Each structure stands twice: as structure tokens, then as C-alpha cells.
XYZ file of C-alpha atoms in Angstrom:
555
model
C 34.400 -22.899 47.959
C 38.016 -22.385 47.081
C 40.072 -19.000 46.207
C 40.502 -20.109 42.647
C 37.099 -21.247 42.521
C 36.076 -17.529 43.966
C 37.860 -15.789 41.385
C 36.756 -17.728 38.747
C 33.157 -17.035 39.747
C 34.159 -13.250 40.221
C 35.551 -13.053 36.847
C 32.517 -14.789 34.884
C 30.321 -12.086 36.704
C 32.628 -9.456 35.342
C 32.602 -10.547 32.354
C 28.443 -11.146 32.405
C 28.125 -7.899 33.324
C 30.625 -6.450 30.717
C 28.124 -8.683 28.295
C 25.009 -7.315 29.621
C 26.271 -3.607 29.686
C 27.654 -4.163 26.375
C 24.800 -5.470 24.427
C 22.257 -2.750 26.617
C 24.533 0.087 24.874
C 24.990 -2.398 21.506
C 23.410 0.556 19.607
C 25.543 3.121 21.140
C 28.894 0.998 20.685
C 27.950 -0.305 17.198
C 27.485 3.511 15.558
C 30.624 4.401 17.573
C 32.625 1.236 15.439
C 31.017 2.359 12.180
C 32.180 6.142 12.974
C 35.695 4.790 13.265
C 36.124 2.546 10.551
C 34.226 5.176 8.619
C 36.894 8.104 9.313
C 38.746 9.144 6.503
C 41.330 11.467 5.200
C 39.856 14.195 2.802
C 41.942 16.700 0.373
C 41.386 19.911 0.852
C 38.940 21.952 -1.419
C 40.543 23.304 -4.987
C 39.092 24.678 -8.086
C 37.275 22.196 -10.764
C 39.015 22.554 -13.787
C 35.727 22.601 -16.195
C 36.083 21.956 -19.682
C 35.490 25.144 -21.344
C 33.813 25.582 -24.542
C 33.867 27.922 -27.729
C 34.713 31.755 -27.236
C 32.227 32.607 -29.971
C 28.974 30.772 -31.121
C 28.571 29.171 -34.139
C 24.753 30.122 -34.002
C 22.923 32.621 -31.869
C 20.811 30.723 -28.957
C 17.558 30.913 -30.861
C 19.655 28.629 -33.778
C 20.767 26.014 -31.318
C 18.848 23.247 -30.151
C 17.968 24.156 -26.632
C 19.984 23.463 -23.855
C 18.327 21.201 -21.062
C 18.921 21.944 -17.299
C 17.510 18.885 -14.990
C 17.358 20.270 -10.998
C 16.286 16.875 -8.910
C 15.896 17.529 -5.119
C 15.915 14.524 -3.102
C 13.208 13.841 -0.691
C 10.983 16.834 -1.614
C 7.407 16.517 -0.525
C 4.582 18.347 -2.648
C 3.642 20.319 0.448
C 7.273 21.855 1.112
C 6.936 24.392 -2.038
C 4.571 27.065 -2.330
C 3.721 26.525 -5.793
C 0.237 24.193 -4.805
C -0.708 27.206 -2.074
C 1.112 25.429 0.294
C 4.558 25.636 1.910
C 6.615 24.324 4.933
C 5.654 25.117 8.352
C 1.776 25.819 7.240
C 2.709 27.807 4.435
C 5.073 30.536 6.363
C 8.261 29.352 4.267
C 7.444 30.712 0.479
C 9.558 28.874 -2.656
C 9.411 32.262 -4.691
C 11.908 31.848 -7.080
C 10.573 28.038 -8.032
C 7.104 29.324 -8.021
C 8.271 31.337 -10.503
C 10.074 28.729 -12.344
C 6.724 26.871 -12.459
C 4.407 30.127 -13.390
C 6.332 30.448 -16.474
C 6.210 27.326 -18.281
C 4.308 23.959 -17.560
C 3.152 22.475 -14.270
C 2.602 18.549 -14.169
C -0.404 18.477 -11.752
C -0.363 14.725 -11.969
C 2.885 13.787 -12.013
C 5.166 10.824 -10.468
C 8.415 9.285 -9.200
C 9.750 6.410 -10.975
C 9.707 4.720 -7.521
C 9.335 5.493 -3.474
C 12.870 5.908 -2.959
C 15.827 7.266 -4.820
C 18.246 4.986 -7.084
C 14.938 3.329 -8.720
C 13.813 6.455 -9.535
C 16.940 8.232 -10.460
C 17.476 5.327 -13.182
C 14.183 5.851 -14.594
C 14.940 9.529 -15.436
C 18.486 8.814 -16.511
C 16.844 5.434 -19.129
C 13.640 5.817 -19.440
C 13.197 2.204 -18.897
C 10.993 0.572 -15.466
C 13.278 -1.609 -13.410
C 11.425 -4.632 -15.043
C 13.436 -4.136 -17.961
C 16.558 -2.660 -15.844
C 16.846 -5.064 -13.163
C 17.983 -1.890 -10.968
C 14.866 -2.645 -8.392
C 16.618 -1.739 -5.561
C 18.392 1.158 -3.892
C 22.249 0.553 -2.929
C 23.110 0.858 0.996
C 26.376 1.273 2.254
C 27.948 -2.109 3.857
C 26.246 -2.587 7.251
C 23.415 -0.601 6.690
C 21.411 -4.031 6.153
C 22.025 -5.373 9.557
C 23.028 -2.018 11.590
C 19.644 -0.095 10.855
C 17.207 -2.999 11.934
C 19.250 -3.296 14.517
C 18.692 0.034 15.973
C 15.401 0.230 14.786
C 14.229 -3.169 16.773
C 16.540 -1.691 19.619
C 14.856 2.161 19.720
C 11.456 0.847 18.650
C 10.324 -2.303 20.221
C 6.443 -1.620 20.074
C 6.260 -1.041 16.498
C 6.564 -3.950 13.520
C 10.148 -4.810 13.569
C 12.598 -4.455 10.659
C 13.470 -7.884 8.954
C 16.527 -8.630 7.819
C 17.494 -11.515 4.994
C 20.810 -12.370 5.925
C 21.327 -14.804 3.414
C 20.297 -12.206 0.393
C 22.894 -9.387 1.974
C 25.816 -12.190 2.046
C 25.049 -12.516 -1.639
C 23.975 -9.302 -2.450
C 27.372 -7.190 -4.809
C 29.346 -4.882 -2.756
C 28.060 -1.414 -2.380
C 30.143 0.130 -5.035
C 29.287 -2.490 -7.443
C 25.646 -2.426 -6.910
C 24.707 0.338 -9.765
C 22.849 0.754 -13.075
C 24.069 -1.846 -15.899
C 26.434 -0.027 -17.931
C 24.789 -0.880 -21.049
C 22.000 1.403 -20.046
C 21.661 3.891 -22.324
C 20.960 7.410 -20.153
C 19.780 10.665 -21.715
C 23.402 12.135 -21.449
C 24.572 9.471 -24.264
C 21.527 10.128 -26.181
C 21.908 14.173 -25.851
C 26.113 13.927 -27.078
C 24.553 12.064 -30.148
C 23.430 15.846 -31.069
C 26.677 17.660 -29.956
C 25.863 18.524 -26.268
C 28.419 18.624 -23.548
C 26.983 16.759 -20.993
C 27.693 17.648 -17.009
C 26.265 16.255 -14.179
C 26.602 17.710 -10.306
C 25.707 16.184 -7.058
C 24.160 12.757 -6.346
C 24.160 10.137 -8.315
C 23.481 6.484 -6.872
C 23.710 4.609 -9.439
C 27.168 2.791 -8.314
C 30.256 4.208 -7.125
C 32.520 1.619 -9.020
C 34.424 3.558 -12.037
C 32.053 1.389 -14.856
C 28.901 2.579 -13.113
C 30.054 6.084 -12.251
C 28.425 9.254 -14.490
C 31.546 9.440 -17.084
C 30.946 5.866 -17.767
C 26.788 6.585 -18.561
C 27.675 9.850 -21.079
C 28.357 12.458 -18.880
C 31.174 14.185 -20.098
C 32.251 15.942 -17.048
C 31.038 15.204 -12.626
C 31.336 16.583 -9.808
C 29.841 13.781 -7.437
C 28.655 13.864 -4.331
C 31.243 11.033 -2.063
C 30.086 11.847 1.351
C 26.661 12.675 2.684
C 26.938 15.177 5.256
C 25.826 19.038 3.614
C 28.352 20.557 5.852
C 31.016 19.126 8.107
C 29.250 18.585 11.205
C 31.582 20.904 13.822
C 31.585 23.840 10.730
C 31.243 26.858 12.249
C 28.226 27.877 9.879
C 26.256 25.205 10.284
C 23.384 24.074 12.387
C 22.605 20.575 12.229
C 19.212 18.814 13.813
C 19.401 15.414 14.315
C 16.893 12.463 14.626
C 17.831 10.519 16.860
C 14.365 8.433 16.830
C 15.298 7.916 13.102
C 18.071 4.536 12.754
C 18.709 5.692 9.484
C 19.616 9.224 10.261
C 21.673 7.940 13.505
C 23.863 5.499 10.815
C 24.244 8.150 8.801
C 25.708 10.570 11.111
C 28.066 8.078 11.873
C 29.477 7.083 8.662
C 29.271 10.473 6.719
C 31.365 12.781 5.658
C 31.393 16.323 3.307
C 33.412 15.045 0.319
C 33.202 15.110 -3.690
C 35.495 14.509 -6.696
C 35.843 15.529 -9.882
C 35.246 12.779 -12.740
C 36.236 10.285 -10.342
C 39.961 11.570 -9.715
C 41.271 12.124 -5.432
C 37.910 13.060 -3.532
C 38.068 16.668 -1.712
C 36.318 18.880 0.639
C 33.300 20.714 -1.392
C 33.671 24.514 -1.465
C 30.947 25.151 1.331
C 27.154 24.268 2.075
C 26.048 21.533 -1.002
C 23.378 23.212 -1.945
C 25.640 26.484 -2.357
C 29.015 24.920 -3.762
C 26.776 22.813 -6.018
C 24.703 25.803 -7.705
C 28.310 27.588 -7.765
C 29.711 24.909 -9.479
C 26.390 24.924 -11.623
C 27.161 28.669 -12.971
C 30.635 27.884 -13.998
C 29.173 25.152 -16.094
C 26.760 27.621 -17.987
C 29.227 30.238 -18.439
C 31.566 28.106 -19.969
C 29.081 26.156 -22.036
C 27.190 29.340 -23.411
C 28.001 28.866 -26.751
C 27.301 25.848 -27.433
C 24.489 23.199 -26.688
C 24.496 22.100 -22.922
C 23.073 19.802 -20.717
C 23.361 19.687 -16.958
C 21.933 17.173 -14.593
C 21.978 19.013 -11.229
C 20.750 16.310 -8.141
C 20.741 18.409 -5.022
C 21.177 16.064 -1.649
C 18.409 17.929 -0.091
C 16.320 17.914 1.643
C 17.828 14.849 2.955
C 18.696 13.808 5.943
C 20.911 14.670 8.123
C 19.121 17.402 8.163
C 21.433 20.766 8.200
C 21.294 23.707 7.079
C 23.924 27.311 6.935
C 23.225 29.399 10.247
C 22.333 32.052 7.637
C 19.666 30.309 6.656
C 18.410 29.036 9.936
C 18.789 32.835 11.100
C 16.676 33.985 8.424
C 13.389 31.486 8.274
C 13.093 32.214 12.391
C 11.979 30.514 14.873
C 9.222 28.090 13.912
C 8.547 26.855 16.870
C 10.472 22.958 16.471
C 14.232 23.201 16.049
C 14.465 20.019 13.636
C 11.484 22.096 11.430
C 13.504 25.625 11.315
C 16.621 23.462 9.993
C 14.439 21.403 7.424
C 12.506 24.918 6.661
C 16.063 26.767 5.887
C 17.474 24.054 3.253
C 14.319 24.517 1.429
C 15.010 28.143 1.624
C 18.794 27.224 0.245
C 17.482 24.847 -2.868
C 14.922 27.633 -3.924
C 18.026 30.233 -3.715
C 19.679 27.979 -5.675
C 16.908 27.440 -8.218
C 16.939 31.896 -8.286
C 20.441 31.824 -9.225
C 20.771 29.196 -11.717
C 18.003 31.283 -13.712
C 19.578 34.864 -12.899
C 22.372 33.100 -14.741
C 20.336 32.159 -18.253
C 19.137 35.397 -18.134
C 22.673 37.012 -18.208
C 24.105 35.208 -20.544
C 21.263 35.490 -23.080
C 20.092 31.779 -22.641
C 16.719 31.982 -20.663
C 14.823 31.888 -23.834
C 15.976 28.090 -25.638
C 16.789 26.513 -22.438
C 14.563 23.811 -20.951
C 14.843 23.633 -17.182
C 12.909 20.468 -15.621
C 12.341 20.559 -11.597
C 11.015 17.558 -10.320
C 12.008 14.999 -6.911
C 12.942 11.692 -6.685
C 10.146 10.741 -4.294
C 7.885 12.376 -1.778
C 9.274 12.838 1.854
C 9.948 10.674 4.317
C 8.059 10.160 7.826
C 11.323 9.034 9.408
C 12.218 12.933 9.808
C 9.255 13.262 11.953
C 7.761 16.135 10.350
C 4.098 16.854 9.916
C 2.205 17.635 6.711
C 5.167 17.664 4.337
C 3.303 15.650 1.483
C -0.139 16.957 2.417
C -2.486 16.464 1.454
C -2.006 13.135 0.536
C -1.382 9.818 2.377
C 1.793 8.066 2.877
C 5.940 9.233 1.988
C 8.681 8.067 0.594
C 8.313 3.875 1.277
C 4.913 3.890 0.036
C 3.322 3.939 -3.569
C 0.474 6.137 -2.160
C 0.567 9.306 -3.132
C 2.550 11.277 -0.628
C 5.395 8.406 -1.721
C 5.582 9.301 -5.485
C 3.266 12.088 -6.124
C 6.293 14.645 -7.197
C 6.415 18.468 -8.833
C 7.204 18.531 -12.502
C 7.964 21.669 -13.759
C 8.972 22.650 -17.147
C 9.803 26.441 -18.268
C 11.155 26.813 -22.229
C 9.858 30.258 -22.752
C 10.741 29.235 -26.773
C 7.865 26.595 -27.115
C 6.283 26.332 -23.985
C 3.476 28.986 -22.910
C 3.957 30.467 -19.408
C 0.847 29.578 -17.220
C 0.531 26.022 -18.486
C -1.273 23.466 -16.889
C -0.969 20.177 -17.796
C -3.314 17.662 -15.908
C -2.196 14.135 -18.135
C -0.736 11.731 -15.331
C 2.901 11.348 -16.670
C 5.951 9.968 -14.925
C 9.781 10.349 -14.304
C 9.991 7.101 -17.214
C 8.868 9.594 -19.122
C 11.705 12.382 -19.239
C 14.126 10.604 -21.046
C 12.329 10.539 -24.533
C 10.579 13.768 -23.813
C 14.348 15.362 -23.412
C 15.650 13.436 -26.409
C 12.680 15.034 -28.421
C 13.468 18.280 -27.218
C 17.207 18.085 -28.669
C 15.537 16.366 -32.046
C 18.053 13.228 -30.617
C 17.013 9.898 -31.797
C 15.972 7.505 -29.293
C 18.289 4.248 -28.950
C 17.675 1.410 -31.783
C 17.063 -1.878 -30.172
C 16.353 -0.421 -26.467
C 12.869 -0.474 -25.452
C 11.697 2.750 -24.179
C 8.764 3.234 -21.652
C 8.646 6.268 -21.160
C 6.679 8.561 -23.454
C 7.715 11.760 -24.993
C 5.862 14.989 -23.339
C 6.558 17.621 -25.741
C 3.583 17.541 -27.888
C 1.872 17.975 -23.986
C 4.202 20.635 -23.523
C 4.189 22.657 -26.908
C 0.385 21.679 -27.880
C 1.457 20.582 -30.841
C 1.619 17.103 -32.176
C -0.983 14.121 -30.967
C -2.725 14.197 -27.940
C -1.298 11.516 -25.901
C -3.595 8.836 -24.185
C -4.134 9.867 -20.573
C -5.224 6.065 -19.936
C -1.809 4.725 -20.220
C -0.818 3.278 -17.601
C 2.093 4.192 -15.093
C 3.939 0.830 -12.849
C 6.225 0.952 -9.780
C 8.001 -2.010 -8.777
C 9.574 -2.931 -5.646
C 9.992 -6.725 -4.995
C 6.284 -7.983 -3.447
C 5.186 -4.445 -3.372
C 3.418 -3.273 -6.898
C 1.301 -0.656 -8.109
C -0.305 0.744 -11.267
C -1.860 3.998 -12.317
C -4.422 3.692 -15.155
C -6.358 6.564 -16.465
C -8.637 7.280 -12.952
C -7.960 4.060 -10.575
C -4.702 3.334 -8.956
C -3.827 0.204 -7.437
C -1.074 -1.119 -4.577
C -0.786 -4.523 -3.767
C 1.556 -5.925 -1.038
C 2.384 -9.440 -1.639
C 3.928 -9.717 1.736
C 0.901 -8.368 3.853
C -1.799 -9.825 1.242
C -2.875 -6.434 1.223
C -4.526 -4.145 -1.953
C -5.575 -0.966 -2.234
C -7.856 0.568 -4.711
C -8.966 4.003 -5.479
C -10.319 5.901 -7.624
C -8.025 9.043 -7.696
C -10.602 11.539 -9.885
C -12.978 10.989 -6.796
C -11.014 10.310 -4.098
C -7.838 11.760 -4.984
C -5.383 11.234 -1.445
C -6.807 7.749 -1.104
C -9.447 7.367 1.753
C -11.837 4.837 0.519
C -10.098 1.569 -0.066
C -12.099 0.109 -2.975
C -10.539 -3.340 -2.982
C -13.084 -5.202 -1.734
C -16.528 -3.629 -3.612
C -14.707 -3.155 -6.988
C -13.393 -6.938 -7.498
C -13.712 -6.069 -11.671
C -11.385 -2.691 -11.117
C -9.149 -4.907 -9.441
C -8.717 -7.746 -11.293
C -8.310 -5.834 -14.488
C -5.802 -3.549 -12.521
C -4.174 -6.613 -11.451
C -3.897 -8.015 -15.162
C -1.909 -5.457 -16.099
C 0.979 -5.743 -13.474
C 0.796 -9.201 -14.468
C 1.190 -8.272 -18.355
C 3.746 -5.660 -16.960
C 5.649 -8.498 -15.039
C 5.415 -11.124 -17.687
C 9.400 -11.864 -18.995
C 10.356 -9.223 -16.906
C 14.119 -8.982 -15.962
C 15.240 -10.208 -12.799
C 16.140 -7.741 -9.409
C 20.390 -7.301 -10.464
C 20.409 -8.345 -6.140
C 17.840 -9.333 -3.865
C 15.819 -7.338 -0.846
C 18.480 -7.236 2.502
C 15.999 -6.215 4.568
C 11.839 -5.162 4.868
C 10.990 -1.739 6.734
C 7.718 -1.210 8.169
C 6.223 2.450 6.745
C 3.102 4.037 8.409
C 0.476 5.241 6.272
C -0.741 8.032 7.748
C 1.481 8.461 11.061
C 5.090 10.173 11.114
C 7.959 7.925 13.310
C 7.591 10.907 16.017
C 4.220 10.022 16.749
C 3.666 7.299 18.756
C 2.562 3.869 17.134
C -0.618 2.484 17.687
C -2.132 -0.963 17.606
C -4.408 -0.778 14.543
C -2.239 2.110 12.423
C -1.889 1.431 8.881
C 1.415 0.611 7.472
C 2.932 -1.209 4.679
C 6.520 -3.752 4.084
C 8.821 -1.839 1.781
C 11.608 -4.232 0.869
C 14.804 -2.947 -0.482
């Protein structure tokens, strides 16, 4: 063999081997790249400059039509707040302050998500409207997410279902940015300013980040929006983070995240601290300067979402619980039920507790991707599934003016349903020519008025994945898998006995009305990028096994 003939057989191994090594450590290399291009430069925090409002009422509180107070968490199962006789970490983490919330005015104990994850849901609330009429099916993901997440996933996992990916749909799919709510949409916040309210909404949003979708485009008169999705820079010196590194999602999020927010879209900055903290901060400025006149603020905490961190003060104080990633989960519940104290320490001083309606509620249940145990117990399935644990969600509503403390309120009603029931509230006319779908809860709340049907039905939507709620018997079908499930909730309420097969009736009149629901429907605004594979009943710490439940989720 010649030299050059050598060398060029020395340099294809090389470079073979550089191949090989590179695409063993492709994961590695790839969330390196995106942390890179992802690096940004961020202002440094200053003061929001809120709008303030009259020095001297017009009319005392009890005059004015209330003011309205939305708190969404994100990713909140049933079982992380003491209010059911439950808790985090079997029931050693208490939620006083929104047990309290709850004990004085209404509790939901049926209540739902708009959908299993956030945007869908968050869209509902804001309209009132199911992504049928909407189009907004779908949850926006960051550019690469669609290829970088199944990539990691097929990578990290091999013996479980892999992720698909529908290269074709991302390629067509709207950037990230322009991937939001239609701005046509009317939200609640353009209905509310139709009755005078300043309208203010703080933290997420995820409805599009380009300036037509953004919240002073949908009525909101002021924002502070979330921009990054880290709680806390991750080297601050008060924070402890806990990450998942058996999660793809939480590993590309990590990489490309960052603490940042602006102020009605103007130069993005560092928050003032811990989001849960600078947000309700941010929240009590809002009241004070809005206390004499009609208000309504949106507040959309980021957690408990992943990455999971919380202030050391908070890990220090819910001790050691015996898993490091539960003590971090355990003390940002602990910060959003501070923050839930605070915000109503605040009514109370400035004489507003009385006329103001505060709503609690979550987007969807949690997620089994943080590998956590029991957090939407006791039902089956988390956020990715239309069982229970995926959309079965608190609803709290306290109005000490018209609602009684103590109530219980046991009609299955949904997030559709907020819109109108807030618009009644404010005596604000609904929209002319919009369809509404939602139905308005404060005859349910007040006891006065018609009783409202508690056969209607509820739908969720996500591409080939369906369900419907209607009166007793709830319904899933998975077009993909050519899977249904049926159950009758009043006897089987977290969903062991799949009554598919020996109630073909149930079904098929179950199934008529998705159909009905479906018929003329408006199209998904972009298609599915990608399907995940959700487990039913196990958490992505546990091992898989052959024969474990799980469902498609496209999005």
C-alpha cells in the first residue's frame, strides 16, 4: 500500500471516528448548539412604570362593579394543594392561604381545562370559544423543539414508543412568534374595557410573541410578559434548581432559557427576583394603583413548571423530603400559595376584599415527564392525556359580595366557560356576532338565576385525539391508536373500567356528538410537528413496560 494511500486510510478513520463519537454524544452536542445560539444579552432589571389610576373614587367599592383577579398556575395537579385533603409529598406540604381562598367562596368539584396542555387552554379562558371555532389547536414550540426533543427522547429512551416527528408539517408550520391566537379573537380583557376596566395582565401568555398576537393587541391595557423561561437565573445565588435530565423537554429547556420579561412589549429585562415573587410584587402595584377604579388582572404564574427551581428560602423551609427534585417542586408550591396570601392581604388593605372576584384555576393537570408520584391523584393520566389527571383542574371562586363562603358546586363546568361567566360578573355584554361556548356560571355561583343543565356537554380537541364529557359518561377516542375509552365518571370516577366495548349505545351516542361538535369546524391555524407517547398510569422515572398503557398526543 502506498504512503498517500496510508494516510488517506488514516484520515477516513479519523474522521469515522470523529462521526461515530459525534453522533454517540449528538444529544450532548446538539443542546450545547441550541445553548449558544440561544445566549442573549438582557437589560438589567428597572421599575415598571404602571399606569396609575384616580386619587379618589368616584364610587365606594360596594358601588363599582367588582373587580376580577384571574391567578392561573401552570402545570398544577389536583393533588399538589391541600384543599381536596391532599397535598404534595403525601400531604406534608399544606396550601393554607389557597385553602382559604377556596373555603370562602365556591369550589368547582368538577371542573376542567380547556385542553391537556397550555396555549389551547389558555385561549379558551381568554375567548371562551373551543379551538374548533378558534383554529388555535395546538401549543406553539420554540424553533427546534420539533426535531430536537424526539431526538433526545428516541436517543435517552430507546425501549419506550418513540416520538414521531412530521417533518413536512414543521417546514410549513408559521414561525414560533407568529404561531398565536387570531387577533380577531375577542378575549375577556376587550369585553371587560367595554365597562371601564383597566385591564393588566402578568406572566405567561402563549398565545404568540409577534406584536399583533401579544396581550396589548387582545385588550390588555398594560403586560408584563414572561420572555424567558427560567424562574431564576440558573447560577443565582438564591436558587436551587433540580433538573430532569430523563425528561428531553426539560433538558431543551435548560438549554435555551433564560430569566427575562418586558413591559408592553418595549426592550426585555431581567425580572426583579424569583417569578413567582417579582410577579405577585408586580401584582400589588397593580391593585394599589387601580383601587379606585374597576380592575382586572390576569395573573399566569410559570409554575410549577419545569425547570423546576425554586428560592433556597423556600427549599430551606419545606425540608428534606426525602427526593431532591420533590423538595424543589414542594417549595414553588409553597412560593405560588405565598403569593396567593399576599395578593389577598392586599384586597383586604385597601378595602377591596369584599367586590372583588378572584378565580384560581390551572391550565392542565401535571405532567409525568417531572417524574413525580401522585401529583394528580387520585386520578389517571397528566397533562397529554384527556383522562382526568390531564384536565381535571381546581376552580375556585371567592366574591364575599354574592358568593356564600363554603360553597360547593358539583355542575361539571369548564375553562370555556370563564369568559361569559366574567363578562356577567362586570354586567359586560358578550360580543355580537361571536359564538360563545362557554356558559355563564354566576347564577351557579350566586344561586340566583336558572339552574343550568349539568348534561351539557364539555369537548377537548387535539388533532386525532378527542373527548367529550356529557352529564355522567366521558369519552376519549384516539384516532391514531384506534383506541376509546368509556366511563362512567358518577361510578367510576378516575377511570378504571373501560366501558368501550359493553356500552356500544353510550358510545356511539358519545361519538355523535364529537361528530356534531366537529361538523364545519375551523381548521388547526398549523398542523401537528410531532406525536409524544404519554403513559397512563406510569411517570417517565419509572421504568416502561411492555403492556403499559399510553396514549399519542399530537401537537
Amino acid at each position: 500500500m502506498k504512503r498517500w494511500q496510508t494516510a488517506g486510510l488514516g484520515t477516513l478513520a479519523v474522521l469515522a471516528l470523529a462521526a461515530g463519537g459525534a453522533y454517540a454524544f449528538r444529544t450532548d452536542l446538539t443542546l450545547a448548539l441550541v445553548r449558544w445560539q440561544s445566549a442573549q444579552d438582557i437589560a438589567p432589571n428597572r421599575p415598571v412604570p404602571w399606569q396609575q389610576g384616580p386619587q379618589a373614587a368616584a364610587q365606594s367599592p360596594a358601588e363599582r362593579p367588582p373587580n376580577i383577579i384571574v391567578i392561573l398556575f401552570d402545570d398544577l395537579g389536583m393533588n399538589d394543594l391541600s384543599t381536596f385533603g391532599g397535598g404534595v409529598a403525601d400531604g406534608r406540604i399544606k396550601t393554607p392561604n389557597i385553602d382559604k381562598l377556596a373555603a370562602e367562596g365556591a369550589i368547582f368539584t368538577q371542573a376542567y381545562a380547556g385542553n391537556a396542555t397550555c396555549s389551547p387552554s389558555r385561549a379558551q379562558l381568554m375567548t371562551g370559544r373551543y379551538a374548533t371555532r378558534t383554529g388555535f389547536e395546538f401549543t406553539p414550540t420554540p424553533g427546534g423543539f420539533p426535531r430536537i426533543v424526539p431526538m433526545v427522547w428516541n436517543d435517552i429512551h430507546p425501549d419506550r414508543p418513540p416520538i414521531l416527528t412530521h417533518s413536512a408539517a414543521e417546514a410549513a408550520a408559521p414561525p414560533f412568534e407568529e404561531q398565536g391566537l387570531p387577533p380577531e379573537e375577542v378575549t375577556v380583557a376587550e369585553v371587560l374595557r367595554t365597562r371601564g376596566y383597566h385591564t393588566v395582565h402578568i406572566g405567561k401568555w402563549h398565545l404568540g410573541n409577534a406584536p399583533k398576537f401579544l396581550p396589548n393587541a387582545q385588550g390588555f391595557d398594560e403586560s408584563l410578559n414572561m420572555d424567558g423561561m427560567l424562574h431564576l437565573p440558573e447560577d443565582h445565588p438564591d436558587v436551587v434548581n433540580a433538573h430532569v435530565d430523563f425528561d428531553p423537554i426539560d433538558r431543551f429547556l435548560w438549554a435555551s432559557a433564560h430569566s427575562v420579561t418586558s413591559y408592553n412589549g418595549g426592550e426585555k429585562f431581567a425580572p426583579g427576583g424569583y417569578l413567582a415573587d417579582y410577579w405577585t410584587d408586580e401584582s400589588l402595584k397593580v391593585i394599589e394603583a387601580n383601587r379606585n377604579r374597576p380592575f382586572f388582572l390576569y395573573l399566569a404564574h410559570w409554575g410549577v413548571h419545569s425547570p423546576l427551581q425554586a428560592t433556597r428560602a423556600d427549599y430551606e423551609a419545606v425540608g428534606d423530603l426525602g427526593s431532591e427534585r420533590l423538595r424543589v417542586y414542594a417549595a414553588m408550591i409553597r412560593a405560588l400559595d405565598r403569593s396567593v396570601g399576599r395578593i389577598m392581604a392586599k384586597l383586604e388593605a385597601e378595602g377591596l376584599a369584599d367586590n372583588t372576584l378572584v378565580m384560581i384555576s390551572s391550565d392542565n393537570g401535571a405532567p409525568g415527564y417531572v417524574g413525580l408520584q401522585g401529583l394528580n391523584a387520585p386520578y389517571r393520566g397528566g397533562k397529554g392525556t384527556f383522562f382526568e389527571g390531564g384536565i381535571r383542574v381546581p376552580l375556585f371562586a371567592r366574591w364575599p359580595a354574592q358568593v356564600a363562603a363554603g360553597s360547593r358546586i358539583a355542575l361539571p363546568v369548564g375553562q370555556v366557560d370563564v369568559m361569559p361567566t366574567l363578562a356577567a360578573a362586570a354586567g359586560a355584554p358578550l360580543p355580537q356576532g361571536v359564538a360563545i361556548d362557554g356558559r355563564n356560571l354566576v347564577p351557579a355561583l350566586t344561586g340566583k338565576g336558572a339552574a343550568l343543565r349539568p348534561d351539557a356537554p364539555l369537548f377537548w380537541s387535539s388533532g386525532y385525539y378527542k373527548a367529550v364529557r356529557a352529564g355522567d359518561w366521558k369519552l376519549q377516542i384516539n384516532g391514531k391508536q384506534g383506541k376509546a375509552w368509556l366511563y362512567n365518571l358518577a361510578a367510576d370516577p378516575t377511570e378504571q373500567r373501560n366501558l368501550a366495548a359493553s356500552q356500544p349505545a353510550k358510545r356511539a351516542e358519545l361519538e355523535a356528538l364529537i361528530k356534531a361538535h366537529e361538523a364545519g369546524r375551523r381548521a388547526p391555524l398549523y398542523a401537528s410537528t410531532f406525536d409524544t407517547p404519554v403513559s397512563i398510569d406510569r411517570t417517565l422515572a419509572e421504568p416502561y413496560r411492555a403492556g403499559d398503557e399510553y396514549i399519542y398526543w399530537p401537537n
